[in-house]
mmCIF file of C-alpha atoms in Angstrom:
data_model
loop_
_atom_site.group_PDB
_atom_site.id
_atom_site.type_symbol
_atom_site.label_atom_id
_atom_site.label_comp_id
_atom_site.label_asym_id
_atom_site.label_seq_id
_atom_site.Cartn_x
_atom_site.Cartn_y
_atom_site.Cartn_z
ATOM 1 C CA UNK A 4 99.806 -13.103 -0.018
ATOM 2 C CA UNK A 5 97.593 -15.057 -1.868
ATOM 3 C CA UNK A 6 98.638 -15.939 -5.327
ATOM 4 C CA UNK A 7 95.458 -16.624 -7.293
ATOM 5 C CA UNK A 8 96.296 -13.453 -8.947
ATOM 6 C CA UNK A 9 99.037 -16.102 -10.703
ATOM 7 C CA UNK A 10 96.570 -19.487 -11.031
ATOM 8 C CA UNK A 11 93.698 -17.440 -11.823
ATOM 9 C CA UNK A 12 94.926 -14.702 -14.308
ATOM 10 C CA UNK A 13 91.768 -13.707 -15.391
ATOM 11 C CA UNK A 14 90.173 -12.989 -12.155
ATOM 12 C CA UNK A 15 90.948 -9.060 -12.156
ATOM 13 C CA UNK A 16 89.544 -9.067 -8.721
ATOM 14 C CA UNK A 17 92.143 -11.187 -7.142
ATOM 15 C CA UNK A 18 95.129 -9.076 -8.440
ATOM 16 C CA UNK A 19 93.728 -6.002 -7.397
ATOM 17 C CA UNK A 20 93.082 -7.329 -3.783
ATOM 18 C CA UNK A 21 96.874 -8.033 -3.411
ATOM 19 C CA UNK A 22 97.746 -4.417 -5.412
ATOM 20 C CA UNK A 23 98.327 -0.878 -3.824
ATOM 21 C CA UNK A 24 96.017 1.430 -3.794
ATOM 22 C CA UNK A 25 97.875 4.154 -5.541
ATOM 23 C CA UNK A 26 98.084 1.580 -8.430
ATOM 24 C CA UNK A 27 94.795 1.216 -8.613
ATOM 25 C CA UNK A 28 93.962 4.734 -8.846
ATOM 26 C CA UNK A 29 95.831 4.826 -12.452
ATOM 27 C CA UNK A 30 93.039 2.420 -13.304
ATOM 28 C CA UNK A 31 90.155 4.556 -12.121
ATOM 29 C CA UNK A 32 91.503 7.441 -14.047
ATOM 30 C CA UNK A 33 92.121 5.413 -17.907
ATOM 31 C CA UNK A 34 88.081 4.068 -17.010
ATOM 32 C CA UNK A 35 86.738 7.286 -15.716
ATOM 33 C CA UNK A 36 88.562 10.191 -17.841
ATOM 34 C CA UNK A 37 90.253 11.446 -14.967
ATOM 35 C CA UNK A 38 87.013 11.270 -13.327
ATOM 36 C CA UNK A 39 85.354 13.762 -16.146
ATOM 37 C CA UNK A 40 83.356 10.189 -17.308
ATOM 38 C CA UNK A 41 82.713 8.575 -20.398
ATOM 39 C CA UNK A 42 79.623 8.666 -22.661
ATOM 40 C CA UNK A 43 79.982 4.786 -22.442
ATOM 41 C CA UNK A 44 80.815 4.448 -17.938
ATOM 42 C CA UNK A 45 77.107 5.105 -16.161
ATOM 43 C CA UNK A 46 77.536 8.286 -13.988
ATOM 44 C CA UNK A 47 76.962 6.582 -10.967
ATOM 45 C CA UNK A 48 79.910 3.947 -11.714
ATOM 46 C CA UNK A 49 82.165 6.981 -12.109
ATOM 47 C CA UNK A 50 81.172 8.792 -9.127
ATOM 48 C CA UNK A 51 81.534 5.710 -6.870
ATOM 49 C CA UNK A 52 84.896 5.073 -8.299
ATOM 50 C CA UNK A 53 85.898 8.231 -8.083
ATOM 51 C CA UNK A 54 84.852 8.908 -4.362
ATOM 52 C CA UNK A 55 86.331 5.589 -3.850
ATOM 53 C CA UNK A 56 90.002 7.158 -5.039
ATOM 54 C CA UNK A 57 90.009 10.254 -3.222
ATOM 55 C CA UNK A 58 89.113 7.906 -0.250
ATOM 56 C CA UNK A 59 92.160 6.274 -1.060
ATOM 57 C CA UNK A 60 90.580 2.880 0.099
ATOM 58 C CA UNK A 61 89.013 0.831 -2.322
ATOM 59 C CA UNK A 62 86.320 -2.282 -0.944
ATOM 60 C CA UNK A 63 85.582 -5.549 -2.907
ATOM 61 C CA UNK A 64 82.231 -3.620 -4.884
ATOM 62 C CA UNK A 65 84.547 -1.307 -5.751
ATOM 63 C CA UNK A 66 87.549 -3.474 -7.128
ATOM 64 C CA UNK A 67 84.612 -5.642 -8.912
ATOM 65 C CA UNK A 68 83.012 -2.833 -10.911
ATOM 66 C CA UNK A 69 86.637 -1.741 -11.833
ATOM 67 C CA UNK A 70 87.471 -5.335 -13.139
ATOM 68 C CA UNK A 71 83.659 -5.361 -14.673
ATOM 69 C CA UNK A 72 84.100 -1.613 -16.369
ATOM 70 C CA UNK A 73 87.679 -3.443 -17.927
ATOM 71 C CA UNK A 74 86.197 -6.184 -19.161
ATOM 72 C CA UNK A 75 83.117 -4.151 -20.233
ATOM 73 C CA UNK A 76 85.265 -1.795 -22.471
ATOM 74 C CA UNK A 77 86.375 -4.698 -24.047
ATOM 75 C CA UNK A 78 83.603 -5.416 -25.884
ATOM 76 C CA UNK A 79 82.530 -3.852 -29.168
ATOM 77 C CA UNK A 80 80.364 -0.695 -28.203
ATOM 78 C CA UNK A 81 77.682 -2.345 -30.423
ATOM 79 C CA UNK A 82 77.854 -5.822 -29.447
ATOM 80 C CA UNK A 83 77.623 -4.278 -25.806
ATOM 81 C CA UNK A 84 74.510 -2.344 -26.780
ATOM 82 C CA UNK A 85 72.526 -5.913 -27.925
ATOM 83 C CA UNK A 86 74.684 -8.235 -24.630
ATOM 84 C CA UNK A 87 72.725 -5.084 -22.298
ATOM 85 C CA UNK A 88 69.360 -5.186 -24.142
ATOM 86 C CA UNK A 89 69.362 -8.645 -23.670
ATOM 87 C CA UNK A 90 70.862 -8.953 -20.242
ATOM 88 C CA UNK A 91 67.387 -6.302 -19.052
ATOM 89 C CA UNK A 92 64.700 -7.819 -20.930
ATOM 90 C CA UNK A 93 65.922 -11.934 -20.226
ATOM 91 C CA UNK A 94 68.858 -12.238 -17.860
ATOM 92 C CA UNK A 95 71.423 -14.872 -18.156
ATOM 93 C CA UNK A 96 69.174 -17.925 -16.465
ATOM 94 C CA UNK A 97 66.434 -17.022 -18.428
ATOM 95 C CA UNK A 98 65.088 -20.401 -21.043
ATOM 96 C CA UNK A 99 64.583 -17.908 -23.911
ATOM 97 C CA UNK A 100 68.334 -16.493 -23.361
ATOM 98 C CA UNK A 101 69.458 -19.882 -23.446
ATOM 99 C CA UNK A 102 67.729 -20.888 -26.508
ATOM 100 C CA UNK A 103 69.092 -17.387 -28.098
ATOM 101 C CA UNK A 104 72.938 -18.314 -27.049
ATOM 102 C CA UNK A 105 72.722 -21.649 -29.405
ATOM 103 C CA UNK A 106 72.539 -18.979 -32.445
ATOM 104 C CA UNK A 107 73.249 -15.443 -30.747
ATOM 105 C CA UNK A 108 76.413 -14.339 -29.140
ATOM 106 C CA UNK A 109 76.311 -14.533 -25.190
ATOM 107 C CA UNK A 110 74.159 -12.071 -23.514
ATOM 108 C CA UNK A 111 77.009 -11.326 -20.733
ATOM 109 C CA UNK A 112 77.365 -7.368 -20.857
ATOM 110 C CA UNK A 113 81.544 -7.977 -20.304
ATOM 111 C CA UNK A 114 83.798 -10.442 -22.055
ATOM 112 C CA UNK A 115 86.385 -12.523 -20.401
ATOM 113 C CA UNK A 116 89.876 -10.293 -19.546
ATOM 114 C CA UNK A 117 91.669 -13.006 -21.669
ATOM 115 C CA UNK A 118 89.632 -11.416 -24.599
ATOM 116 C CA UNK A 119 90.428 -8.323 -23.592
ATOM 117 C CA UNK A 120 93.860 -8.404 -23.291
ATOM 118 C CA UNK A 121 94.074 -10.678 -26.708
ATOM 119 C CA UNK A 122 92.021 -8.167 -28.691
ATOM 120 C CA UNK A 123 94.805 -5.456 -27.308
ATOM 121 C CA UNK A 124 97.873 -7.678 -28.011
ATOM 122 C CA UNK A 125 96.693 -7.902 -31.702
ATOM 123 C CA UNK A 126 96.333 -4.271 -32.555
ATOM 124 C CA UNK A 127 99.103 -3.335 -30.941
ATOM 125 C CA UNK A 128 100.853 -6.165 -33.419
ATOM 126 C CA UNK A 129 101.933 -8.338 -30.799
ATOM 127 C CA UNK A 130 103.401 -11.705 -31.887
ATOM 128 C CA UNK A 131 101.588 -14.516 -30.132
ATOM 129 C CA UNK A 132 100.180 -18.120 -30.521
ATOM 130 C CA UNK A 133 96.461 -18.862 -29.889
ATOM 131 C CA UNK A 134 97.618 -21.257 -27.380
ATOM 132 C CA UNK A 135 99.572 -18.780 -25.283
ATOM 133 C CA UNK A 136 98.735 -18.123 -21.547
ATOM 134 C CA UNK A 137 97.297 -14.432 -20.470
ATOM 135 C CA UNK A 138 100.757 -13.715 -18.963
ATOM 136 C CA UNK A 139 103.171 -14.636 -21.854
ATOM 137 C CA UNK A 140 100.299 -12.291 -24.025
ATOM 138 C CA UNK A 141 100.480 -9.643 -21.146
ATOM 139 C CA UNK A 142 104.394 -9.958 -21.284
ATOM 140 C CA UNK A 143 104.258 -9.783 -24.711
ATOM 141 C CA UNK A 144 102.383 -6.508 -25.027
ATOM 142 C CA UNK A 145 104.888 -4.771 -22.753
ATOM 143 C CA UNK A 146 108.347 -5.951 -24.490
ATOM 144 C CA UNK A 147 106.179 -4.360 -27.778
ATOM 145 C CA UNK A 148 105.852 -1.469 -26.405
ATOM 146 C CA UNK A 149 109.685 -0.938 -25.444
ATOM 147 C CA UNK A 150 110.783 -2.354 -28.616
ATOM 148 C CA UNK A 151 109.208 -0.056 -30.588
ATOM 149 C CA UNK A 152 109.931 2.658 -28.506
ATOM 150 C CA UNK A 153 113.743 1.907 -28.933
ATOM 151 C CA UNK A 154 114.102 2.833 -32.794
ATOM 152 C CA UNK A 155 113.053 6.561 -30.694
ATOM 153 C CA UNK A 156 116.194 6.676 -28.569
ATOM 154 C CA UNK A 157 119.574 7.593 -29.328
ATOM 155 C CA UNK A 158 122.438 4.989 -28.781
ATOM 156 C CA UNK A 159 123.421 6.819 -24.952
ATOM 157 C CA UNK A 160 119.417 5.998 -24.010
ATOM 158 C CA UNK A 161 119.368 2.160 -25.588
ATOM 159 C CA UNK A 162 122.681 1.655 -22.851
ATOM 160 C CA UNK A 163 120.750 3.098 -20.354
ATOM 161 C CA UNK A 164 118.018 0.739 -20.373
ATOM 162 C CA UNK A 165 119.917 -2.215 -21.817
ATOM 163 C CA UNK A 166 122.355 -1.417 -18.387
ATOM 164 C CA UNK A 167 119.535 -2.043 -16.441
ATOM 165 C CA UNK A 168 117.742 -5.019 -17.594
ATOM 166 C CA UNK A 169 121.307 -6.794 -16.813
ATOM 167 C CA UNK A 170 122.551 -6.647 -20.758
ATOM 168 C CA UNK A 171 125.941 -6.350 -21.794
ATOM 169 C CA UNK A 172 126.710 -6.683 -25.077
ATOM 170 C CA UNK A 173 126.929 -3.671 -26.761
ATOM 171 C CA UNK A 174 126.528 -5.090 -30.207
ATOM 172 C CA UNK A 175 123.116 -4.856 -29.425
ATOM 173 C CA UNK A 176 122.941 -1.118 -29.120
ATOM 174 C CA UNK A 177 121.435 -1.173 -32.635
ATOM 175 C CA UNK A 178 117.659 -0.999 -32.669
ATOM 176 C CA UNK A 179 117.375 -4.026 -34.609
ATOM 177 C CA UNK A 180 119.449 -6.205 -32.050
ATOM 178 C CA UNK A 181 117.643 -4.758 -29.152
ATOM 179 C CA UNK A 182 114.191 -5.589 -30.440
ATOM 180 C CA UNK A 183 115.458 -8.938 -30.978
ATOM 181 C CA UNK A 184 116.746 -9.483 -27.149
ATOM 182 C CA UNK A 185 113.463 -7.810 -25.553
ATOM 183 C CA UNK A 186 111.454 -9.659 -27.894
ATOM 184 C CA UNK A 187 113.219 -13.332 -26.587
ATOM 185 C CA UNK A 188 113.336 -12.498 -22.908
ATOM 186 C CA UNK A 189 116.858 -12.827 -22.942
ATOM 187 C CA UNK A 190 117.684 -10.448 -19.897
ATOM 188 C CA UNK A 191 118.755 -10.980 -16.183
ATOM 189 C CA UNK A 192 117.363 -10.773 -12.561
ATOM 190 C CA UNK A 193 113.470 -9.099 -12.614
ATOM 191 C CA UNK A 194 113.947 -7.509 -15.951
ATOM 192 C CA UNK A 195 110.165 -7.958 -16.566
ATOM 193 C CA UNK A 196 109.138 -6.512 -13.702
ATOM 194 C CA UNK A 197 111.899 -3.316 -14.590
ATOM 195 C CA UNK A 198 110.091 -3.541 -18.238
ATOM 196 C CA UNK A 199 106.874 -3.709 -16.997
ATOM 197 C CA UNK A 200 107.502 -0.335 -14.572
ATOM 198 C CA UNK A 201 109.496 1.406 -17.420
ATOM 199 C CA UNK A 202 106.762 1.118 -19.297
ATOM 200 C CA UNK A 203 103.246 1.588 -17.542
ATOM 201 C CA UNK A 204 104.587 4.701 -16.120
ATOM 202 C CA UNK A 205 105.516 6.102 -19.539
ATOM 203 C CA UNK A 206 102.233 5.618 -20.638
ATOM 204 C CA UNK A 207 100.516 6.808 -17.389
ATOM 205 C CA UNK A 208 102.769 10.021 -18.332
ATOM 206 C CA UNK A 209 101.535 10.200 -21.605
ATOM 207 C CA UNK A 210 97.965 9.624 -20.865
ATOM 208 C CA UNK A 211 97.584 10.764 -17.630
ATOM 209 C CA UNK A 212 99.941 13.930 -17.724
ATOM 210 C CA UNK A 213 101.635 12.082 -14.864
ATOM 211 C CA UNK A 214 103.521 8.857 -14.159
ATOM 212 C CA UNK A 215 103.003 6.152 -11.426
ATOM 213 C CA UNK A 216 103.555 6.491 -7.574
ATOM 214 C CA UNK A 217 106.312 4.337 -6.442
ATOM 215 C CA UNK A 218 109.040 3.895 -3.701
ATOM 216 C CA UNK A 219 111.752 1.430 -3.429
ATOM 217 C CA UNK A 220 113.176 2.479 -7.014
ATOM 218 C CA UNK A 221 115.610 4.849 -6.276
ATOM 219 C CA UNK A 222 118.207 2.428 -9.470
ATOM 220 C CA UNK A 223 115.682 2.648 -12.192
ATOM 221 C CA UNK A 224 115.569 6.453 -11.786
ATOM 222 C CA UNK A 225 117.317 7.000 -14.927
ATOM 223 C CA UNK A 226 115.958 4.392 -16.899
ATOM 224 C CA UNK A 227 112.562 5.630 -16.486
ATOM 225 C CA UNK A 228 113.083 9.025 -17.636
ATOM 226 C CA UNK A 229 114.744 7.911 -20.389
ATOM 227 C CA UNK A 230 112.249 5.537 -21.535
ATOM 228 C CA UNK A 231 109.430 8.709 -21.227
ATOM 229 C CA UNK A 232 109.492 10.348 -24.261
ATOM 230 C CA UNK A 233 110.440 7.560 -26.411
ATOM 231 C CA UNK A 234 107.318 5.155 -25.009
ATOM 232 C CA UNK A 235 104.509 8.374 -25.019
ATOM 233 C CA UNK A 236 105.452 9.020 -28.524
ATOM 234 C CA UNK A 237 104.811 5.039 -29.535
ATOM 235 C CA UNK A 238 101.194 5.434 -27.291
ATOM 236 C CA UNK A 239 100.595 8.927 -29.278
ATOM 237 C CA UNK A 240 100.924 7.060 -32.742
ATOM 238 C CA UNK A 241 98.602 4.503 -31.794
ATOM 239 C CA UNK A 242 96.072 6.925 -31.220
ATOM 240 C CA UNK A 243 96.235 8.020 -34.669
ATOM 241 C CA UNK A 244 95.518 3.934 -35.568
ATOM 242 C CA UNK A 245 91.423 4.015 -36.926
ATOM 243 C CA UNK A 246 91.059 0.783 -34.194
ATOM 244 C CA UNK A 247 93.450 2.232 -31.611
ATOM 245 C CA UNK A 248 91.877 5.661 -31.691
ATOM 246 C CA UNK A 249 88.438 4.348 -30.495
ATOM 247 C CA UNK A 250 87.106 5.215 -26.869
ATOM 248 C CA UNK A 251 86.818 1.440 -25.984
ATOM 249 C CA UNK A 252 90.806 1.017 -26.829
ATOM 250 C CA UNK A 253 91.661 4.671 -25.100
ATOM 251 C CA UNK A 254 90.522 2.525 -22.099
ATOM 252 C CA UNK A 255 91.738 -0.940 -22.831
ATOM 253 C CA UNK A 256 94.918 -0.717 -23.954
ATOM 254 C CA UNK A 257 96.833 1.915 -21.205
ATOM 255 C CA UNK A 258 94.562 -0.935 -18.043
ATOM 256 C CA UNK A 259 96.055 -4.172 -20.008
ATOM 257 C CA UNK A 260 99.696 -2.485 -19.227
ATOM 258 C CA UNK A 261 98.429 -1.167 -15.764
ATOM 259 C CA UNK A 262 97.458 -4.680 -14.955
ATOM 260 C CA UNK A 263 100.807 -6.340 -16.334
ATOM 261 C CA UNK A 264 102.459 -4.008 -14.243
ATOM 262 C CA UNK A 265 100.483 -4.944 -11.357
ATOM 263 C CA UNK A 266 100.915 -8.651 -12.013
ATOM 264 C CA UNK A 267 104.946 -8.319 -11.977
ATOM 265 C CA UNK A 268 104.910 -6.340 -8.943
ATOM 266 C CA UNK A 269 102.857 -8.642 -6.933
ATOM 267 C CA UNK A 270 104.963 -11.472 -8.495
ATOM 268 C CA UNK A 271 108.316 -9.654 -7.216
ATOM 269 C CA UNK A 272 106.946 -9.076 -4.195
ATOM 270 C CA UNK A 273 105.971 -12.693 -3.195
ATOM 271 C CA UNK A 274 109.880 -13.359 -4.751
ATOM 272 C CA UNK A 275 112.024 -10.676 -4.282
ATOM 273 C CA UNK A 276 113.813 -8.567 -1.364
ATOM 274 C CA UNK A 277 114.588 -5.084 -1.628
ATOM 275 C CA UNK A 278 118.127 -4.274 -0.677
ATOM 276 C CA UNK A 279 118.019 -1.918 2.811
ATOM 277 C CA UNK A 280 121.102 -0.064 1.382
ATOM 278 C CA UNK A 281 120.782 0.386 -2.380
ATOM 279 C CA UNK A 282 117.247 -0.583 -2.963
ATOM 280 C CA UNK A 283 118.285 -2.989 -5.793
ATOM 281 C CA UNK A 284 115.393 -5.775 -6.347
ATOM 282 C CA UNK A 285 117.019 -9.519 -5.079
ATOM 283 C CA UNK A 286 115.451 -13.287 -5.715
ATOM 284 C CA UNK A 287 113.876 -13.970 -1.532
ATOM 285 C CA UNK A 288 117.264 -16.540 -0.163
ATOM 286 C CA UNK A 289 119.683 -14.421 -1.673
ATOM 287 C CA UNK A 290 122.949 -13.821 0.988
ATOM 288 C CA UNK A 291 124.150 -10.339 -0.469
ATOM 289 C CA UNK A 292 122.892 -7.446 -3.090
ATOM 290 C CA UNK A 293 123.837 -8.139 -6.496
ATOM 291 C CA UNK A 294 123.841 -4.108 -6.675
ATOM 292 C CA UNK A 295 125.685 -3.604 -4.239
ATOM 293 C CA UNK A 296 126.760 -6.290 -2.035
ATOM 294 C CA UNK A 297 125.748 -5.311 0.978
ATOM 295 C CA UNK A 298 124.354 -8.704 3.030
ATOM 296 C CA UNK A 299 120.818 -9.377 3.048
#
């Protein structure tokens, strides 16, 4: 597996060449409505993406004008408007576009994913330094999520999830105490990669009227069912948010947690064994289960 999907974070196109289809088919439906459209996605875009998911097979054009359609959403729908009119009438190579960039914004009709998934951290109130990588920012956005989503659950849910992101103190079963351990990153084994499942399908749930398609996660069962209602409520407020509630962030927002999803899986599948006998996620060397103990 190549891992450029790690050196090159904001190449879209190299973590969805290394992601599963079914995956990727979330994404289609947060750009294309469920494949209704949007007044903002060309019809032809749609259709091709669309015909590409019931194919169940996606080729590079295809994974390219899904990365494209990301990053285009990402833009302001008005600065889009002038980066198109531009793009048609000069191109990028053009010498009048160039003299226009020295006192214009770029005429590129998508912004860089690192934009994208910045402009998302910060209205979703995300705490993060300007400095930070794309991942710590994508990791960021998903511990938000679950914090916030844990002043929603009752003491019997926190346990549940707490249980299985390998924490055992129960003086943090208060809300406060919680927020403050998902926040640090204080948790064991692949406890992003549990956060990062927990809570893309919640929102794929919410948004989508149905969560994601996985296998090999029989032990997170409960976790995730318990982390449904609390997480869609969270997404529902945000909708009510003037910036949040936007068609642009409708899009945005639910493919920046698709895509940290996708990142952790692809990075616990390059380092990670699934357990034959319990399923439970292992670090690649490892003798026995830590689930179960079964050797590896």
């Amino acid at each position: 597996m190549s891992l450029d999907f790690l050196s090159k974070p904001n190449d879209l196109v190299a973590l969805l060449q290394v992601s599963d289809a079914e995956d990727i088919h979330v994404l289609v439906d947060y750009i294309t409505d469920k494949g209704k459209g949007r007044i903002a996605l060309a019809s032809d875009v749609c259709a091709k993406l669309t015909t590409a998911k019931e194919m169940g097979r996606y080729d590079r054009s295809d994974l390219v004008d899904i990365g494209y359609e990301i990053r285009r959403f990402g833009g302001n729908t008005l600065t889009n408007l002038y980066r198109d009119a531009r793009w048609a009438l000069f191109g990028h190579t053009n010498p009048i576009s160039s003299v226009l960039d020295k006192v214009l914004p770029d005429s590129s009709p998508a912004v860089d994913y690192d934009e994208v998934v910045r402009d998302v951290a910060s209205n979703l109130k995300v705490n993060f330094n300007k400095n930070d990588s794309l991942l710590i920012i994508e990791d960021g956005i998903l511990r938000k999520l679950l914090k916030d989503s844990f002043e929603k659950m009752s003491p019997e849910e926190r346990k549940t999830v707490l249980d299985e992101l390998g924490v055992t103190d129960l003086s943090l079963l208060a809300p406060a105490a919680t927020a403050a351990t998902l926040l640090a990153g204080k948790m064991a084994g692949f406890a992003t990669y549990k956060i990062a499942l927990m809570v893309a399908n919640a929102v794929a749930k919410a948004l989508l009227g149905k969560g994601l398609s996985f296998a090999g996660n029989a032990m997170l069962t409960r976790s995730l069912s318990v982390v449904l209602g609390p997480v869609g409520w969270v997404v529902a407020g945000l909708w009510t948010i003037a910036d949040m509630a936007s068609p642009a962030y409708r899009v945005t927002m639910p493919c920046v947690v698709q895509i940290a999803y996708m990142r952790q899986k692809a990075i616990m599948k390059a380092s990670a064994v699934i357990c034959p006998k319990c399923e439970e996620t292992n670090a690649k060397g490892s003798k026995f289960c830590s689930g179960c103990g079964a050797p590896l």
